CSV table of C-alpha atoms and ligand atoms in Angstrom, one decimal:
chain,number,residue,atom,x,y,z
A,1,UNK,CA,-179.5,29.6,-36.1
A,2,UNK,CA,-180.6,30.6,-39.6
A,3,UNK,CA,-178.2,30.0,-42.7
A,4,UNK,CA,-176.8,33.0,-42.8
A,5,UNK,CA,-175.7,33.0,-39.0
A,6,UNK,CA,-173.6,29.9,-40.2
A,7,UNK,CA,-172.1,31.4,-42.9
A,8,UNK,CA,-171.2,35.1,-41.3
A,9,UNK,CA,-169.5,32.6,-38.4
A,10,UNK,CA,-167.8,31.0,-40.8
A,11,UNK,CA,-166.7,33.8,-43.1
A,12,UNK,CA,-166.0,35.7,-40.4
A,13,UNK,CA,-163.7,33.3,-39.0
A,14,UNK,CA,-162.0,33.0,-41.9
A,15,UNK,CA,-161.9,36.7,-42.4
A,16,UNK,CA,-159.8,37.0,-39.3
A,17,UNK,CA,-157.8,34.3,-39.9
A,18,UNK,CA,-156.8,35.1,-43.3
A,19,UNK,CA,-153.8,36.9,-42.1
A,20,UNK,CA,-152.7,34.7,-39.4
A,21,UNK,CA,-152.4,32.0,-42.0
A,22,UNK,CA,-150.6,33.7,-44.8
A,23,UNK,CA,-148.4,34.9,-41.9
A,24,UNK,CA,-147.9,30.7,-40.6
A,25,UNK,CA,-147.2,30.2,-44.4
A,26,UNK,CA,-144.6,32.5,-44.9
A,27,UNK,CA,-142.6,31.3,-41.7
A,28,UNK,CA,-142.7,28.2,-43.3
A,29,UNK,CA,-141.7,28.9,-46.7
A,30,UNK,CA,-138.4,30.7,-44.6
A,31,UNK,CA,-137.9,28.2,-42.8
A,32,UNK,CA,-137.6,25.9,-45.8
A,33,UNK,CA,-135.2,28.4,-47.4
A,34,UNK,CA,-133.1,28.6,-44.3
A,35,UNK,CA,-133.2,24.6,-44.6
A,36,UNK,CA,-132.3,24.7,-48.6
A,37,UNK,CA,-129.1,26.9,-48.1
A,38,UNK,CA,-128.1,25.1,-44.5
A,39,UNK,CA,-128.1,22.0,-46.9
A,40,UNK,CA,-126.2,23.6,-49.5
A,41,UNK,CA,-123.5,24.8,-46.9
A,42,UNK,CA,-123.0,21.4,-45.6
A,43,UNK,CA,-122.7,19.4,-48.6
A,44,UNK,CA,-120.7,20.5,-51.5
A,45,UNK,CA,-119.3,23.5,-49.7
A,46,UNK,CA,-119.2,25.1,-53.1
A,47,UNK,CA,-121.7,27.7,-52.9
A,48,UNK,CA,-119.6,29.8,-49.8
A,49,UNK,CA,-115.9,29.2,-49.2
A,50,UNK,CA,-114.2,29.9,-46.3
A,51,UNK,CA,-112.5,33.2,-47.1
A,52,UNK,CA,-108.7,33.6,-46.0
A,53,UNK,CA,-108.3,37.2,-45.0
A,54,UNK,CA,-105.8,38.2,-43.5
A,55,UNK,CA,-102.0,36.7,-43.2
A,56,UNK,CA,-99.2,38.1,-40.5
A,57,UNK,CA,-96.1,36.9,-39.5
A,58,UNK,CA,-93.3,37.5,-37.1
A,59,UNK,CA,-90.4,36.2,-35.4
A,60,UNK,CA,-86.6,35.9,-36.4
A,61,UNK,CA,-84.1,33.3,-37.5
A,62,UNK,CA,-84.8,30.8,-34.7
A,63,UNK,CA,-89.1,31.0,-34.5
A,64,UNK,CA,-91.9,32.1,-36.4
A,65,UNK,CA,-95.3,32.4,-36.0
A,66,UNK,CA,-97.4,32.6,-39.0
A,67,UNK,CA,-101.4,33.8,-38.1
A,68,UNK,CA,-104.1,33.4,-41.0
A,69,UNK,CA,-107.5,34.8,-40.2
A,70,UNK,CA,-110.6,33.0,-41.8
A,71,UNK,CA,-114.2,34.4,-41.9
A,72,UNK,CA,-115.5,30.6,-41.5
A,73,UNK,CA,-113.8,27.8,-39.7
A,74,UNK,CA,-110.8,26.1,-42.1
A,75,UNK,CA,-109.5,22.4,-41.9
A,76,UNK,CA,-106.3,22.5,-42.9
A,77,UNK,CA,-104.1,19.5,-43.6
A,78,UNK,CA,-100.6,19.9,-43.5
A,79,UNK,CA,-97.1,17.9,-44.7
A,80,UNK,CA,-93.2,18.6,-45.1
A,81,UNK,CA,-91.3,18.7,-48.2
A,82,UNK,CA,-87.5,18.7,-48.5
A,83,UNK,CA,-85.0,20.4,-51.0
A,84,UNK,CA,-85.9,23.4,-49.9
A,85,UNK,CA,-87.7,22.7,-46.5
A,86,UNK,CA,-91.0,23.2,-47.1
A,87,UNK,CA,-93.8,23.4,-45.1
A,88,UNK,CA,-97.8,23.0,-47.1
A,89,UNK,CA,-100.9,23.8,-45.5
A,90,UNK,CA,-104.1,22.9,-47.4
A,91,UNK,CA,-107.0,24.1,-46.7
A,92,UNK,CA,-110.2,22.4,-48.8
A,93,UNK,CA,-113.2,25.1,-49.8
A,94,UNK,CA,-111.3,28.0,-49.2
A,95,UNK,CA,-110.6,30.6,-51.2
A,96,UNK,CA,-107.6,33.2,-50.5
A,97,UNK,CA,-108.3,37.0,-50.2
A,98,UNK,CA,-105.1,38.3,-49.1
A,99,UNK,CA,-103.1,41.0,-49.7
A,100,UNK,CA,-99.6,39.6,-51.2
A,101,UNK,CA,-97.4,42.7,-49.7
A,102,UNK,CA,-98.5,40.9,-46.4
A,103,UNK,CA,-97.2,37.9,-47.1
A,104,UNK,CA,-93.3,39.4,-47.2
A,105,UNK,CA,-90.6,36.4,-46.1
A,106,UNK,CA,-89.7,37.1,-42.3
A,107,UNK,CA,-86.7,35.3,-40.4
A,108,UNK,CA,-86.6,31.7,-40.5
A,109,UNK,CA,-88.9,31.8,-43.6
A,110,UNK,CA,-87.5,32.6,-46.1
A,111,UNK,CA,-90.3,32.3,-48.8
A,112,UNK,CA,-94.6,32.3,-48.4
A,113,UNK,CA,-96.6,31.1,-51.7
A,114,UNK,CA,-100.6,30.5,-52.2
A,115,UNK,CA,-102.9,29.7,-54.7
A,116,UNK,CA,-105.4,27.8,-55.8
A,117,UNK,CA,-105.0,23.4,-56.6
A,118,UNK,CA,-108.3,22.9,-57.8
A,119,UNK,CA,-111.4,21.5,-56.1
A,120,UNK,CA,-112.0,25.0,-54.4
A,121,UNK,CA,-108.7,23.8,-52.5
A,122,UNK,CA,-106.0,26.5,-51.3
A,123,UNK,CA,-102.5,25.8,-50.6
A,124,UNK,CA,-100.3,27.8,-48.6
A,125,UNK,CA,-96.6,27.3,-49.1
A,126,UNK,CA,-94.0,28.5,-45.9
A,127,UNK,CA,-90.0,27.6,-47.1
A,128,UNK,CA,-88.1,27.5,-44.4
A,129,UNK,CA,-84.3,29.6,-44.5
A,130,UNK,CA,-83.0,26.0,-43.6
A,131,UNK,CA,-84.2,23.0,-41.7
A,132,UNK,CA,-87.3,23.4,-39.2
A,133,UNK,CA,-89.8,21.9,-37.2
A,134,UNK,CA,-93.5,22.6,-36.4
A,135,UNK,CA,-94.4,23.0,-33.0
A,136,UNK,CA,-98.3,23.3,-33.5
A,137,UNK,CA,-100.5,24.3,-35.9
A,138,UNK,CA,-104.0,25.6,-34.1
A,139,UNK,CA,-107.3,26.9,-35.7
A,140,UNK,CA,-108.1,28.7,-33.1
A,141,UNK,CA,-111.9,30.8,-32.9
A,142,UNK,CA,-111.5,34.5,-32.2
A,143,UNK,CA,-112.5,35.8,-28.7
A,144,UNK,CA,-113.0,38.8,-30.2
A,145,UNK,CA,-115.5,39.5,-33.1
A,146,UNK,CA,-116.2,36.7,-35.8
A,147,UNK,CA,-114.1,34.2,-37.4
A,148,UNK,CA,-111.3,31.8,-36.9
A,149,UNK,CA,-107.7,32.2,-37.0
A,150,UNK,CA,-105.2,29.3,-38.0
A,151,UNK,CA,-101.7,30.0,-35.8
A,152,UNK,CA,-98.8,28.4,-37.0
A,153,UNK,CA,-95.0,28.2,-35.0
A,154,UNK,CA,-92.0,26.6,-36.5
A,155,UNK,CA,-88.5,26.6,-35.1
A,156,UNK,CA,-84.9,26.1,-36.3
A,157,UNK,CA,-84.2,22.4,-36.2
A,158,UNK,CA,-81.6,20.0,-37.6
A,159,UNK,CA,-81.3,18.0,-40.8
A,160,UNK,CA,-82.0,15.1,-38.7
A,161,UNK,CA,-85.1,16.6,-36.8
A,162,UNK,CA,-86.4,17.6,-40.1
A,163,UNK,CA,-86.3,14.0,-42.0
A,164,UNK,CA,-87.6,12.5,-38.8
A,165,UNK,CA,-90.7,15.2,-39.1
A,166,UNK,CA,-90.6,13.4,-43.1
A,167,UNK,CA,-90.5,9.9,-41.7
A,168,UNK,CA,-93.1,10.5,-39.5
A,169,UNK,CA,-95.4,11.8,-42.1
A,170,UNK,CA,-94.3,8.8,-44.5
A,171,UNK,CA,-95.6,6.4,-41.7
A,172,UNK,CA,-99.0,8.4,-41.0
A,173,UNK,CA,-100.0,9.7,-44.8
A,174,UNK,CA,-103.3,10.8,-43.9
A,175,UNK,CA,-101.0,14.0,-42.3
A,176,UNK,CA,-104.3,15.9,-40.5
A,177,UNK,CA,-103.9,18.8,-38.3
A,178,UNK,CA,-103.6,17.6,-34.6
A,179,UNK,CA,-101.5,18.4,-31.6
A,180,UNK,CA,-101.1,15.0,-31.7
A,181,UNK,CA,-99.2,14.9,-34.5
A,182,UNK,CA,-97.6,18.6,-33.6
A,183,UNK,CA,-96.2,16.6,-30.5
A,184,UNK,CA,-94.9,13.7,-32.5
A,185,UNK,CA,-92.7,16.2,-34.7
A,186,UNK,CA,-89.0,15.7,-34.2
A,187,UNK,CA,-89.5,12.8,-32.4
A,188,UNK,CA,-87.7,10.0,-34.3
A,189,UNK,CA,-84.7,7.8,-33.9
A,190,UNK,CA,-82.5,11.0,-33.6
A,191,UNK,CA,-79.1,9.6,-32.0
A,192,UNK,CA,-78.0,7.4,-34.8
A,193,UNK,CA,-74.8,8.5,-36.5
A,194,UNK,CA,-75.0,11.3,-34.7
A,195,UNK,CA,-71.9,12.5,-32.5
A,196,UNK,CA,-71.1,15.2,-30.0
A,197,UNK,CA,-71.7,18.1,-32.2
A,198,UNK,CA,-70.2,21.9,-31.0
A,199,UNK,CA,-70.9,24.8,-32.9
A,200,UNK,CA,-68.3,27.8,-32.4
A,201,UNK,CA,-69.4,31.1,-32.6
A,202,UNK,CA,-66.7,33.6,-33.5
A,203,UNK,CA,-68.2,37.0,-32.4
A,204,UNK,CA,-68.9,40.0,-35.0
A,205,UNK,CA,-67.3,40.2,-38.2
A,206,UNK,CA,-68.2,42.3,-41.2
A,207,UNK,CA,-69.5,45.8,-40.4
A,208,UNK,CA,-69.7,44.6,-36.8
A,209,UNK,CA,-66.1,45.2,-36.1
A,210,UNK,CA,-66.7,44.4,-32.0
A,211,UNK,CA,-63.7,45.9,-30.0
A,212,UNK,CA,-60.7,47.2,-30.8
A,213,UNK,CA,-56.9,47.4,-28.9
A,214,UNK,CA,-54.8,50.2,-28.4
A,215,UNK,CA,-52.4,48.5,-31.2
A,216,UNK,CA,-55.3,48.1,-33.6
A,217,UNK,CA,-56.1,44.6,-33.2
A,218,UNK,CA,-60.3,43.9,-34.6
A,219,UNK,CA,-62.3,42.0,-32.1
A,220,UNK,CA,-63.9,40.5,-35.3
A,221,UNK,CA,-60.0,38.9,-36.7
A,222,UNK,CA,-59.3,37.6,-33.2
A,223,UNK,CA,-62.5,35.9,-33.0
A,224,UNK,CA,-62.3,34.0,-36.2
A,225,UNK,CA,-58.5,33.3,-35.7
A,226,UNK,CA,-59.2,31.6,-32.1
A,227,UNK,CA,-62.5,30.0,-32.9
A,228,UNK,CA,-60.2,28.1,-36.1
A,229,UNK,CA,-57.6,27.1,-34.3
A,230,UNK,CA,-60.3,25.6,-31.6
A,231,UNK,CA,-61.7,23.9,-34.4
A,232,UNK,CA,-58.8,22.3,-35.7
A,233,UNK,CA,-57.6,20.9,-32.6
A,234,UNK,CA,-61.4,19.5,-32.0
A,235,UNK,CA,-61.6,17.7,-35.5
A,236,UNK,CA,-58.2,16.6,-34.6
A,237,UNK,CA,-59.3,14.7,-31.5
A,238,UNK,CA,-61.4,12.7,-34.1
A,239,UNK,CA,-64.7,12.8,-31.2
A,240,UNK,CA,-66.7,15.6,-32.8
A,241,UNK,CA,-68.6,17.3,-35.8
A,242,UNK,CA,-67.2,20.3,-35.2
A,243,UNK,CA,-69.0,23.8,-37.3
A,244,UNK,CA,-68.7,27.5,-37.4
A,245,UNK,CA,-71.5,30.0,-37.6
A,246,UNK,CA,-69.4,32.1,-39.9
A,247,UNK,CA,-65.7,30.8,-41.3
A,248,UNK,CA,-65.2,34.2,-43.6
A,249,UNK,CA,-65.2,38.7,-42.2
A,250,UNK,CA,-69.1,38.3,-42.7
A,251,UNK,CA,-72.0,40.1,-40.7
A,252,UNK,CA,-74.3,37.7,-38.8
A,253,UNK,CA,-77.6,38.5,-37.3
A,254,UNK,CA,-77.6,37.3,-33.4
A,255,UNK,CA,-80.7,35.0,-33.9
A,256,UNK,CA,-79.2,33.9,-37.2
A,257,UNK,CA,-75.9,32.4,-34.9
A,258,UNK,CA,-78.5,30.4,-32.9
A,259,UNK,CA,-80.5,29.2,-36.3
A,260,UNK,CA,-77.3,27.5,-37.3
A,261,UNK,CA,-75.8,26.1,-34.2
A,262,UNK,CA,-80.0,24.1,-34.1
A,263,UNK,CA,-79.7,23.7,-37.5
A,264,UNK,CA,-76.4,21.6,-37.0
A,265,UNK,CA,-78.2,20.1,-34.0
A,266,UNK,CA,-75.5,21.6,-31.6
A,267,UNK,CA,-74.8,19.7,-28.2
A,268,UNK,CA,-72.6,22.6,-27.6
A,269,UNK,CA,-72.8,26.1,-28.6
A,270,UNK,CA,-69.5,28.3,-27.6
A,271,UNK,CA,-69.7,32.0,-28.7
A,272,UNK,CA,-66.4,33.3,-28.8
A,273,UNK,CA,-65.2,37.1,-27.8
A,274,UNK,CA,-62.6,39.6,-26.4
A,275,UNK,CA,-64.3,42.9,-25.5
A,276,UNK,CA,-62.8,46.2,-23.8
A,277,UNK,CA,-63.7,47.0,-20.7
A,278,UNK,CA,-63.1,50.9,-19.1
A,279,UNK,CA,-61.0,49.9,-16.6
A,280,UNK,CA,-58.1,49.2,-18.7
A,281,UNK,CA,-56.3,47.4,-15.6
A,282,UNK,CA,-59.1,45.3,-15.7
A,283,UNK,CA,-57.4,41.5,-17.7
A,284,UNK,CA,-58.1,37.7,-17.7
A,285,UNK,CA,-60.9,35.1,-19.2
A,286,UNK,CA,-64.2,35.1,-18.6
A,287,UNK,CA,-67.3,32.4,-19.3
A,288,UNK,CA,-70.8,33.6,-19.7
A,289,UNK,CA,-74.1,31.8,-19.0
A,290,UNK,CA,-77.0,33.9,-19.8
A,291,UNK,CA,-79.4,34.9,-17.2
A,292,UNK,CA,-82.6,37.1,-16.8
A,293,UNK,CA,-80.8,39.3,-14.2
A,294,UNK,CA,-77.3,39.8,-14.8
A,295,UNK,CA,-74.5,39.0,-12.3
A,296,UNK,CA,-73.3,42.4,-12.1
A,297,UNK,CA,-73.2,45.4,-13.7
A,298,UNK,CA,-70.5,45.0,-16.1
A,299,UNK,CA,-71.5,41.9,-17.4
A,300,UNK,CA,-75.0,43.7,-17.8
A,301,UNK,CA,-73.6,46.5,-19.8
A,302,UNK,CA,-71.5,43.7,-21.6
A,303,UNK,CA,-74.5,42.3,-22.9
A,304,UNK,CA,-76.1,45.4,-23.9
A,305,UNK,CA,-73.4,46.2,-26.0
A,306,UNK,CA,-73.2,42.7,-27.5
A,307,UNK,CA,-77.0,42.3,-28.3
A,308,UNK,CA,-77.0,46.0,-30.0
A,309,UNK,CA,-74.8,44.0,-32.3
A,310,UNK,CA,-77.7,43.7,-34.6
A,311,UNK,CA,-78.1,47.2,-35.6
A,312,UNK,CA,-74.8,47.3,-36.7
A,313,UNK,CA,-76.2,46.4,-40.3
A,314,UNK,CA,-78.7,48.8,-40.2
A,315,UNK,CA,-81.1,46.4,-39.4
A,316,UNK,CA,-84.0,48.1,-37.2
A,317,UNK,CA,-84.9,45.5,-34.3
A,318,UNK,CA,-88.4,45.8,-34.8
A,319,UNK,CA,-91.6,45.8,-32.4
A,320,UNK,CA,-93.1,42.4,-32.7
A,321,UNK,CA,-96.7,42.3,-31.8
A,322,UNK,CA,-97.9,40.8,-28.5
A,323,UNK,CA,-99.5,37.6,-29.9
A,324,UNK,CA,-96.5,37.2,-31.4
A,325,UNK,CA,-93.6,38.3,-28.9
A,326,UNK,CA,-95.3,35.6,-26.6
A,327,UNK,CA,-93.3,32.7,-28.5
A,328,UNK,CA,-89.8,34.5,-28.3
A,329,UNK,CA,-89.7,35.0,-24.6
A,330,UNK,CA,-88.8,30.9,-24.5
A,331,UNK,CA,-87.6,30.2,-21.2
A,332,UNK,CA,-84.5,28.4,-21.5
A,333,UNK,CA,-85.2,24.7,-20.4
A,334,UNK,CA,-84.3,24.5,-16.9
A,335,UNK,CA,-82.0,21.2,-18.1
A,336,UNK,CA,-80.4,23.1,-21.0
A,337,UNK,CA,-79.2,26.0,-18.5
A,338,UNK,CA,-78.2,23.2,-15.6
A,339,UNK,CA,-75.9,22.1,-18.8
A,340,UNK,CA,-74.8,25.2,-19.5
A,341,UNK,CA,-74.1,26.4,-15.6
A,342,UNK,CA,-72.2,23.0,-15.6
A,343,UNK,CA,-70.4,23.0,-19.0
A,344,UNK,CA,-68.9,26.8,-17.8
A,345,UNK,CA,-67.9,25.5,-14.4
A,346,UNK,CA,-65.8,22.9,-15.9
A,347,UNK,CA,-64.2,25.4,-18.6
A,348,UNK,CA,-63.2,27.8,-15.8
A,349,UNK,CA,-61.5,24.9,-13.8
A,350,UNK,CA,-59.9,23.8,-17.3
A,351,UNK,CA,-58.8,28.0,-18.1
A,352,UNK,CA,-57.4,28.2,-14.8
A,353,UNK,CA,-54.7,26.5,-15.3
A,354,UNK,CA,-53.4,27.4,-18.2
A,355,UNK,CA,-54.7,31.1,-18.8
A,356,UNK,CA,-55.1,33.9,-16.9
A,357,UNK,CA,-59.1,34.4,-15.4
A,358,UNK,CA,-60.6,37.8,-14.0
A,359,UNK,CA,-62.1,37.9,-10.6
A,360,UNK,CA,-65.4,35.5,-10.6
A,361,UNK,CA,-64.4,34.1,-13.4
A,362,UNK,CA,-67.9,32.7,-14.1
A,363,UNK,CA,-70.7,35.3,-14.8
A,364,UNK,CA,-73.9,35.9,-16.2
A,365,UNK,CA,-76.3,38.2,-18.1
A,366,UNK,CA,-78.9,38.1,-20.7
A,367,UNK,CA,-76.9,37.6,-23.5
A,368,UNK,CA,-79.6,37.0,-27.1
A,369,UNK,CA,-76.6,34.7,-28.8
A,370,UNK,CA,-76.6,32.3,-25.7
A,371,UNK,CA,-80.9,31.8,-25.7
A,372,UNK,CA,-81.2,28.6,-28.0
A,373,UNK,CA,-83.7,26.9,-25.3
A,374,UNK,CA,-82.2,23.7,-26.5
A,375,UNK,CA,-78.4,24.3,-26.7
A,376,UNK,CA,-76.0,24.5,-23.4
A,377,UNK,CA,-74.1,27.3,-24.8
A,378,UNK,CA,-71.5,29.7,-23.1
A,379,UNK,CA,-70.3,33.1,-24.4
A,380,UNK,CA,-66.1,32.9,-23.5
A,381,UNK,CA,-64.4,35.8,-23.4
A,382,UNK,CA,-60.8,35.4,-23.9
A,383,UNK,CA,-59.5,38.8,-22.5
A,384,UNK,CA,-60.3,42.4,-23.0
A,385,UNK,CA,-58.8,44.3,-25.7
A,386,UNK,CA,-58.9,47.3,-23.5
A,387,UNK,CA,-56.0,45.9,-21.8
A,388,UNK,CA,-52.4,46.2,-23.6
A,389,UNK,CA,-51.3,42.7,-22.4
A,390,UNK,CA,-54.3,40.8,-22.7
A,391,UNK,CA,-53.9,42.5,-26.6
A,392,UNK,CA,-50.5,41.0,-26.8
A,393,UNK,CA,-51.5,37.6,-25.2
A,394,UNK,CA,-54.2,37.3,-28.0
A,395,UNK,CA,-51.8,37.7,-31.0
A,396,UNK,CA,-49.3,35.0,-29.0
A,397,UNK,CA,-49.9,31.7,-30.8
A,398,UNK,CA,-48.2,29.4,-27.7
A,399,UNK,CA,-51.0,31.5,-25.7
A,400,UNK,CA,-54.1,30.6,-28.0
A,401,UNK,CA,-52.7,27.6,-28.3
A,402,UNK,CA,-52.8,26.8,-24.8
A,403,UNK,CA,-56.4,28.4,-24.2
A,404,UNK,CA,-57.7,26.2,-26.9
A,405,UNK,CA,-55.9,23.2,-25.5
A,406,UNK,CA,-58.1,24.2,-22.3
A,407,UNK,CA,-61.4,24.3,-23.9
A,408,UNK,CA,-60.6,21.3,-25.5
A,409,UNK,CA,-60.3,19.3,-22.4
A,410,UNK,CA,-63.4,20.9,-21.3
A,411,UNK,CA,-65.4,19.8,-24.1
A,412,UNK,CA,-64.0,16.3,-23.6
A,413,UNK,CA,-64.9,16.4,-19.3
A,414,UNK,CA,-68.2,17.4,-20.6
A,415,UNK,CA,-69.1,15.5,-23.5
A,416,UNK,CA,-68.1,12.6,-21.7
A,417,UNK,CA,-70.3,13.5,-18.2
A,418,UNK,CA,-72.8,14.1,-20.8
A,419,UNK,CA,-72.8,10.9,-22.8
A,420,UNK,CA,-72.5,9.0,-19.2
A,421,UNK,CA,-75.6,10.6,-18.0
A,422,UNK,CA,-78.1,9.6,-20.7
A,423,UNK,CA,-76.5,6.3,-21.3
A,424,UNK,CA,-78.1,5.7,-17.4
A,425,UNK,CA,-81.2,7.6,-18.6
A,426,UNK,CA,-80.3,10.8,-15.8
B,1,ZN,ZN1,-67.8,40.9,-28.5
């Protein structure tokens, strides 16, 4: 093989491999790119935040859920803060593209703030309309298309629930997002100082006039006037903390009634009414449990009318998304209905005595004032307007003051049957 045999092999060889090595060269001067900006992502974070883009919320007075939807995956950290309840989300690297007519206050919250604290940190601010608690906070990733989404429920709770939630969070500082720490919410040494608590719920009032007699009396006046009176004689007995969802001729939203009865950590809710009926023959006490399917028809049409109470303010009862609409249907806890089923048995026992009951005195239908998932609660209604007598018996104080002696004893049978149960842990 002559020299220039050598050097056509070799030139040649080169020739042809010119382009496979510019081409090895450039995949490794992307691949060293690629490397540069992984590098950047995973250290100072600076260079891309996680981009908040898009906030919803729905829900009412009792439960809200609050959905935030990231491009990237966010690590929020979260804590309470009292006067107002407050609840502060965190979220490190992230920077917040939302649109602020999104971020109008919605049932229990009753203000939403963000902005930048420095360090490419965001804060997001939710104050609650009163106390609350957080059931979970979850970053969730989407199943559909890219990104995360941070979901966040609160419900109405009590002064004491709340300051628990603060002790809590005093004991554990570094407050990180975990369903760990979601579960460990509300959990604190609730029972000190704290007695047999009944909220009364006088029904309507303000535009909502509710029924109305033959001789003019307002469902609304009789309501307040009873549920007082009830009050008085409770207090009196010295064994309760006794409170009123409204004390005054104001309008109440229904889910507002149950925000206040958890907000005063009710053991006892009581919802007091006096409706018409058609059958104007048709007189005598009644107690309500609520129920997905109703007892019979008129105490399904009964709470028809009663839940349409709402729109009586020209409130539009509006259609929640899905995602969302999912927390609302809470199934009452089967032990807070066994309470309830047993707390109306013992009032008609008590009633019967002293007041005059319709037939089945003991009904049910799927009243929305009567689904706090934690409160026994009964809807009572005292008589029916519709009826000239039961009319009469409702303006008679020796009447009301007999039908409030009733519920009083009941509350007593029950408080104490209560009390006896979880003193032996039943
Ligand atoms: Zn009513």
């Amino acid at each position: 093989m002559g020299l220039k045999t050598i050097v056509d092999k070799v030139f040649g060889t080169c020739r042809r491999a010119a382009p496979c090595l510019f081409a090895l060269f450039l995949v490794f001067a992307c691949m060293a790119a690629v490397q540069r900006a992984q590098a950047a992502d995973a250290g100072a974070g600076a260079v891309q935040p996680v981009r908040a883009v898009d906030y919803k919320m729905a829900g009412d007075a009792v439960k809200v859920r609050v959905v935030v939807d990231f491009d990237r995956e966010p690590i929020p950290r979260w804590f309470l803060l009292r006067s107002p309840h407050r609840l502060v989300i965190d979220l490190p690297d992230t920077q917040m593209a939302l649109d602020p007519k999104d971020l109008k206050a919605h049932g229990l919250v009753s203000g939403v703030r963000y902005g930048p604290v420095g360090e490419g940190m965001s804060r997001l601010v939710l104050a609650g309309k009163g106390p609350f608690k957080v059931d979970k906070i979850d970053v969730l990733k989407n199943r559909e298309g890219a990104g995360y989404r941070l979901a966040v429920d609160i419900s109405a709770a009590s002064d004491r629930e709340f300051d628990a939630a603060l002790a809590d969070q005093a004991l554990t500082t570094a407050s990180t997002v975990s369903t760990e720490k979601s579960a460990r919410v509300g959990k604190g040494p609730l029972s000190t100082g704290h007695r047999f608590t009944v909220v009364l719920d006088p029904g309507h009032g303000g535009v909502d006039g509710g029924a109305e007699g033959p001789n003019g009396t307002v469902e609304k006046d009789v309501t307040l006037a009873f549920a007082r009176e009830l009050r008085d004689k409770l207090t009196a007995t010295g064994k309760y903390d006794v409170f009123m969802t409204r004390d005054a001729d104001v309008f109440l939203r229904l889910d507002e009634r149950v925000r206040i009865a958890r907000q005063h950590g009710a053991d006892l809710f009581i919802s007091v009414h006096a409706d018409t009926i058609s059958l104007k023959g048709i007189r005598g006490a009644t107690v309500y449990t609520v129920s997905d399917k109703a007892s019979d028809p008129e105490a399904q049409a009964l709470a028809d009318r009663e839940n349409l109470s709402d729109q009586f303010a020209g409130m539009e009862i509006k259609d929640d998304s899905q995602e969302v609409t999912d927390i609302l249907i809470d199934l009452i806890r089967r032990e807070t209905h066994s309470f309830s089923m047993s707390f109306a048995h013992t009032l008609v026992g008590q009633l019967s005595t002293t007041v005059g009951l319709i037939n089945n005195p003991h009904r049910s239908a799927g009243f929305r004032v009567l689904k706090a998932p934690d409160i026994p609660s009964v809807l009572v209604e005292l008589g029916y307007l519709s009826n000239a007598k039961d009319e009469a018996q409702l303006a008679d104080p020796s009447w009301r003051g007999k039908a409030a002696e009733s519920i009083t004893n009941a509350i007593a049978l029950f408080a104490s049957a209560k009390a006896a149960k979880t003193d032996t842990g039943g």
